[in-house]
Tab-separated table of C-alpha atoms and ligand atoms in Angstrom:
chain	number	residue	atom	x	y	z
A	1	MET	CA	0.071	-0.040	-0.131
A	2	LEU	CA	2.774	2.477	1.008
A	3	SER	CA	4.994	1.613	-1.927
A	4	LYS	CA	1.891	1.943	-4.335
A	5	LEU	CA	1.385	5.302	-2.837
A	6	LEU	CA	4.700	6.336	-3.106
A	7	ASP	CA	4.970	5.163	-6.913
A	8	LEU	CA	2.117	7.574	-7.738
A	9	LEU	CA	3.793	10.621	-5.481
A	10	TYR	CA	7.216	9.743	-7.069
A	11	PRO	CA	7.006	7.875	-10.347
A	12	ARG	CA	10.058	6.035	-11.269
A	13	LEU	CA	11.524	7.714	-14.375
A	14	CYS	CA	12.994	6.386	-17.496
A	15	PHE	CA	17.002	6.302	-17.148
A	16	ALA	CA	17.429	7.447	-20.535
A	17	CYS	CA	15.384	10.261	-20.997
A	18	SER	CA	14.452	11.260	-17.104
A	19	SER	CA	11.381	12.260	-18.074
A	20	ASN	CA	8.784	9.406	-18.791
A	21	PRO	CA	7.654	7.575	-16.030
A	22	VAL	CA	8.295	3.574	-16.180
A	23	ALA	CA	6.432	0.640	-14.681
A	24	LYS	CA	8.049	-1.467	-11.752
A	25	ASP	CA	10.834	-3.597	-13.055
A	26	VAL	CA	11.412	-1.844	-16.265
A	27	SER	CA	14.138	0.909	-16.444
A	28	ILE	CA	13.394	2.801	-19.894
A	29	CYS	CA	10.186	3.960	-21.470
A	30	LEU	CA	9.119	2.791	-24.800
A	31	SER	CA	9.925	5.724	-26.680
A	32	CYS	CA	13.617	5.683	-25.712
A	33	GLU	CA	13.960	1.931	-26.157
A	34	TYR	CA	12.888	2.390	-29.562
A	35	LYS	CA	15.918	4.707	-30.273
A	36	ILE	CA	18.298	2.133	-28.737
A	37	THR	CA	18.821	-0.870	-31.030
A	38	PRO	CA	20.723	-3.874	-30.153
A	39	THR	CA	22.903	-5.463	-32.774
A	40	ILE	CA	23.073	-9.208	-33.623
A	41	TYR	CA	26.705	-9.625	-33.589
A	42	HIS	CA	26.351	-12.014	-30.448
A	43	THR	CA	24.670	-14.455	-32.511
A	44	MET	CA	27.447	-14.412	-35.611
A	45	PRO	CA	30.824	-15.835	-34.302
A	46	GLU	CA	32.580	-13.795	-37.365
A	47	ASN	CA	31.259	-10.361	-37.161
A	48	THR	CA	32.820	-6.960	-37.260
A	49	VAL	CA	33.664	-6.688	-34.076
A	50	ALA	CA	35.515	-9.846	-33.854
A	51	GLU	CA	37.190	-9.086	-36.985
A	52	ARG	CA	38.918	-6.057	-35.453
A	53	PHE	CA	41.000	-8.494	-33.205
A	54	TYR	CA	41.861	-11.103	-35.823
A	55	GLY	CA	45.785	-11.278	-35.929
A	56	ARG	CA	46.228	-9.296	-33.146
A	57	VAL	CA	45.197	-11.213	-29.981
A	58	LYS	CA	43.358	-14.354	-29.773
A	59	ILE	CA	39.692	-14.048	-28.425
A	60	GLU	CA	36.820	-16.434	-28.583
A	61	ARG	CA	33.983	-14.107	-29.447
A	62	ALA	CA	33.394	-10.319	-29.416
A	63	THR	CA	30.211	-8.263	-29.740
A	64	THR	CA	29.057	-4.726	-29.134
A	65	ALA	CA	25.522	-4.496	-27.798
A	66	PHE	CA	24.078	-1.340	-29.443
A	67	SER	CA	24.148	0.342	-32.724
A	68	PHE	CA	25.780	3.344	-32.505
A	69	VAL	CA	24.548	6.586	-34.333
A	70	LYS	CA	26.577	9.844	-34.231
A	71	GLY	CA	24.533	12.404	-32.193
A	72	GLY	CA	22.095	9.685	-31.255
A	73	LEU	CA	20.432	8.657	-27.776
A	74	LEU	CA	22.894	6.081	-27.207
A	75	GLN	CA	25.843	8.541	-27.578
A	76	GLN	CA	24.161	11.074	-25.409
A	77	LEU	CA	23.780	8.178	-22.607
A	78	ILE	CA	27.392	7.066	-22.896
A	79	HIS	CA	28.688	10.640	-22.574
A	80	LYS	CA	26.596	10.933	-19.575
A	81	LEU	CA	28.041	7.854	-18.146
A	82	LYS	CA	31.597	9.104	-18.386
A	83	TYR	CA	31.136	12.530	-17.894
A	84	ASP	CA	28.237	13.484	-15.842
A	85	ASN	CA	28.113	11.035	-12.811
A	86	ARG	CA	25.401	8.853	-14.311
A	87	PRO	CA	26.667	5.303	-13.282
A	88	GLU	CA	23.130	3.662	-13.302
A	89	ILE	CA	23.032	4.311	-17.181
A	90	GLY	CA	25.831	1.875	-17.602
A	91	ILE	CA	24.173	-0.609	-15.131
A	92	GLU	CA	20.843	-0.251	-16.935
A	93	LEU	CA	22.567	-0.684	-20.698
A	94	GLY	CA	24.138	-3.822	-19.054
A	95	LYS	CA	20.939	-5.453	-17.643
A	96	ILE	CA	19.139	-4.783	-21.080
A	97	TYR	CA	21.858	-6.398	-23.117
A	98	GLY	CA	22.600	-9.246	-20.568
A	99	ASN	CA	18.927	-10.434	-20.830
A	100	ILE	CA	19.367	-10.584	-24.540
A	101	LEU	CA	22.569	-12.452	-24.185
A	102	ARG	CA	20.982	-14.667	-21.537
A	103	ASP	CA	17.887	-15.369	-23.630
A	104	SER	CA	20.218	-16.199	-26.773
A	105	GLY	CA	21.731	-19.288	-24.621
A	106	ILE	CA	25.027	-18.640	-26.644
A	107	TRP	CA	26.891	-16.981	-24.058
A	108	SER	CA	25.921	-19.407	-21.247
A	109	ASP	CA	29.679	-20.549	-20.551
A	110	ILE	CA	31.102	-17.479	-18.913
A	111	ASP	CA	32.487	-17.696	-15.525
A	112	PHE	CA	33.361	-14.276	-14.924
A	113	VAL	CA	32.709	-10.447	-15.821
A	114	ILE	CA	35.946	-8.597	-15.832
A	115	PRO	CA	35.799	-4.734	-16.422
A	116	VAL	CA	38.586	-3.084	-18.047
A	117	PRO	CA	40.281	-1.448	-15.145
A	118	LEU	CA	40.659	2.191	-14.480
A	119	HIS	CA	43.429	3.631	-12.706
A	120	PRO	CA	42.611	4.186	-8.949
A	121	LYS	CA	43.314	7.947	-9.369
A	122	LYS	CA	40.854	8.112	-12.353
A	123	LYS	CA	38.272	6.279	-10.730
A	124	HIS	CA	38.304	8.536	-7.470
A	125	GLN	CA	38.194	11.623	-9.821
A	126	ARG	CA	34.980	10.123	-11.629
A	127	GLY	CA	33.779	8.103	-8.668
A	128	TYR	CA	33.380	5.031	-10.377
A	129	ASN	CA	34.511	2.777	-13.500
A	130	GLN	CA	32.166	3.235	-16.121
A	131	ALA	CA	33.113	-0.007	-17.590
A	132	GLU	CA	32.597	-1.764	-14.427
A	133	MET	CA	28.902	-0.143	-14.284
A	134	TRP	CA	28.207	-1.827	-17.670
A	135	GLY	CA	29.707	-4.916	-16.440
A	136	GLN	CA	27.894	-5.067	-13.131
A	137	GLY	CA	24.609	-4.975	-15.225
A	138	LEU	CA	25.623	-7.785	-17.493
A	139	ALA	CA	26.758	-9.680	-14.337
A	140	GLU	CA	23.458	-8.984	-12.812
A	141	SER	CA	21.303	-10.165	-15.804
A	142	LEU	CA	23.617	-13.219	-16.632
A	143	GLY	CA	23.705	-14.353	-13.049
A	144	ILE	CA	27.589	-14.241	-13.185
A	145	GLU	CA	30.018	-12.929	-10.680
A	146	LEU	CA	31.807	-9.618	-11.518
A	147	ARG	CA	35.203	-9.483	-10.597
A	148	ASN	CA	37.385	-6.123	-10.619
A	149	ASP	CA	40.327	-7.411	-8.481
A	150	LEU	CA	41.517	-9.943	-10.936
A	151	LEU	CA	42.883	-7.540	-13.682
A	152	ILE	CA	44.474	-4.432	-12.378
A	153	ARG	CA	45.840	-1.195	-13.783
A	154	THR	CA	49.462	-0.548	-12.371
A	155	ASP	CA	50.436	2.774	-14.341
A	156	TYR	CA	48.654	5.950	-14.823
A	157	THR	CA	48.428	6.669	-18.426
A	158	GLU	CA	47.028	9.920	-20.145
A	159	SER	CA	43.572	9.861	-21.579
A	160	GLN	CA	43.345	8.176	-25.275
A	161	THR	CA	41.174	10.490	-26.588
A	162	LYS	CA	43.943	12.974	-27.983
A	163	LYS	CA	46.049	10.229	-29.256
A	164	SER	CA	46.910	8.865	-32.614
A	165	ARG	CA	46.324	5.262	-33.485
A	166	THR	CA	49.904	4.352	-32.719
A	167	GLU	CA	50.410	6.515	-29.703
A	168	ARG	CA	47.076	4.691	-28.271
A	169	PHE	CA	48.940	1.361	-28.736
A	170	ALA	CA	52.042	2.342	-27.117
A	171	ASN	CA	50.325	4.039	-24.361
A	172	VAL	CA	48.798	1.046	-22.818
A	173	GLU	CA	51.279	-1.665	-23.723
A	174	ASN	CA	52.450	-2.379	-20.446
A	175	VAL	CA	49.795	-1.080	-17.815
A	176	PHE	CA	47.538	-3.856	-16.839
A	177	SER	CA	48.568	-6.824	-14.252
A	178	VAL	CA	46.762	-10.047	-13.342
A	179	THR	CA	46.411	-10.448	-9.491
A	180	ASP	CA	45.430	-14.105	-9.359
A	181	PRO	CA	46.117	-16.365	-12.464
A	182	LYS	CA	45.143	-19.434	-10.846
A	183	THR	CA	41.544	-18.429	-10.446
A	184	LEU	CA	41.396	-17.524	-13.912
A	185	GLU	CA	42.889	-20.645	-15.199
A	186	LYS	CA	40.742	-22.542	-17.752
A	187	LYS	CA	37.788	-20.026	-17.208
A	188	GLN	CA	35.738	-18.031	-19.952
A	189	ILE	CA	35.606	-14.611	-19.178
A	190	LEU	CA	33.816	-11.767	-20.246
A	191	LEU	CA	36.106	-8.664	-20.525
A	192	VAL	CA	33.860	-5.379	-20.749
A	193	ASP	CA	34.481	-1.856	-21.847
A	194	ASP	CA	32.259	0.951	-22.731
A	195	VAL	CA	33.010	2.009	-26.377
A	196	LEU	CA	35.123	0.170	-28.720
A	197	THR	CA	37.408	2.421	-31.013
A	198	THR	CA	40.798	1.119	-31.631
A	199	GLY	CA	40.693	-1.899	-29.606
A	200	ALA	CA	44.296	-0.770	-28.087
A	201	THR	CA	43.112	-1.023	-24.223
A	202	LEU	CA	41.183	-4.167	-24.740
A	203	GLU	CA	44.256	-6.035	-26.649
A	204	ALA	CA	46.662	-4.841	-24.011
A	205	CYS	CA	44.356	-6.348	-21.335
A	206	SER	CA	43.923	-9.447	-23.319
A	207	ASN	CA	47.708	-9.883	-24.018
A	208	THR	CA	48.357	-9.486	-20.210
A	209	LEU	CA	45.784	-11.958	-19.559
A	210	LEU	CA	47.045	-14.603	-21.933
A	211	LYS	CA	50.686	-13.964	-20.759
A	212	SER	CA	49.415	-14.718	-17.288
A	213	THR	CA	47.229	-17.759	-17.805
A	214	ASP	CA	45.491	-20.049	-19.790
A	215	VAL	CA	42.204	-18.498	-20.123
A	216	PHE	CA	39.484	-17.609	-22.683
A	217	ILE	CA	38.529	-14.168	-23.618
A	218	ASN	CA	35.370	-12.934	-24.481
A	219	ILE	CA	34.784	-9.192	-25.322
A	220	VAL	CA	31.636	-7.267	-24.795
A	221	CYS	CA	31.495	-3.311	-25.577
A	222	ILE	CA	28.484	-1.280	-25.055
A	223	ALA	CA	28.904	0.209	-28.831
A	224	LEU	CA	31.309	0.451	-31.585
A	225	ALA	CA	32.627	3.704	-32.605
A	226	ASP	CA	35.323	5.082	-34.848
B	1	ZN	ZN1	12.857	7.500	-21.996
């Protein structure tokens, strides 16, 4: 009774537009949901996302969750997630896509969700790691444990955004470290990040993981943007 009354007085709002009320157990309104289109890459072993890593690093599967349109709603949401203190956006997007992955049944063998780590200094500035928020939503939907302690960042690097492709690769080559190779041995992991651009950071993380232990790497990012 009380919760119904509270819902009437303070309706829950859509996480994307922050204006339309949404029903219980729903986080996004229909009009926003319509503007965020999931990809079907997770159903295709060979796809444009996986191809980015061919010949660079051994990964099992790779997918980006939603179609990226410049200036579109998803780009605005990712911007808010990264720069506007809206961690719940990452969690909600993760839940939506996690449900899609779960229902597909194709990705049911994953043992851990592992976010691309932010340097502690950067995490402190932002208040959270946006990749971890995305991973948290995925982990929740998939019923898998998120582990942010197995792969850590040991060196502070400058932001990637103003760097050339070559500089980006050199910048992240040796900044990651695996804390507990034994726990990861023979495991299928879901390595997650927000936006996939050059793939330099994901490649560096994957190389560090593969050098440390016998692990199977699957990559899931929110979107592919060039
Ligand atoms: Zn909305």
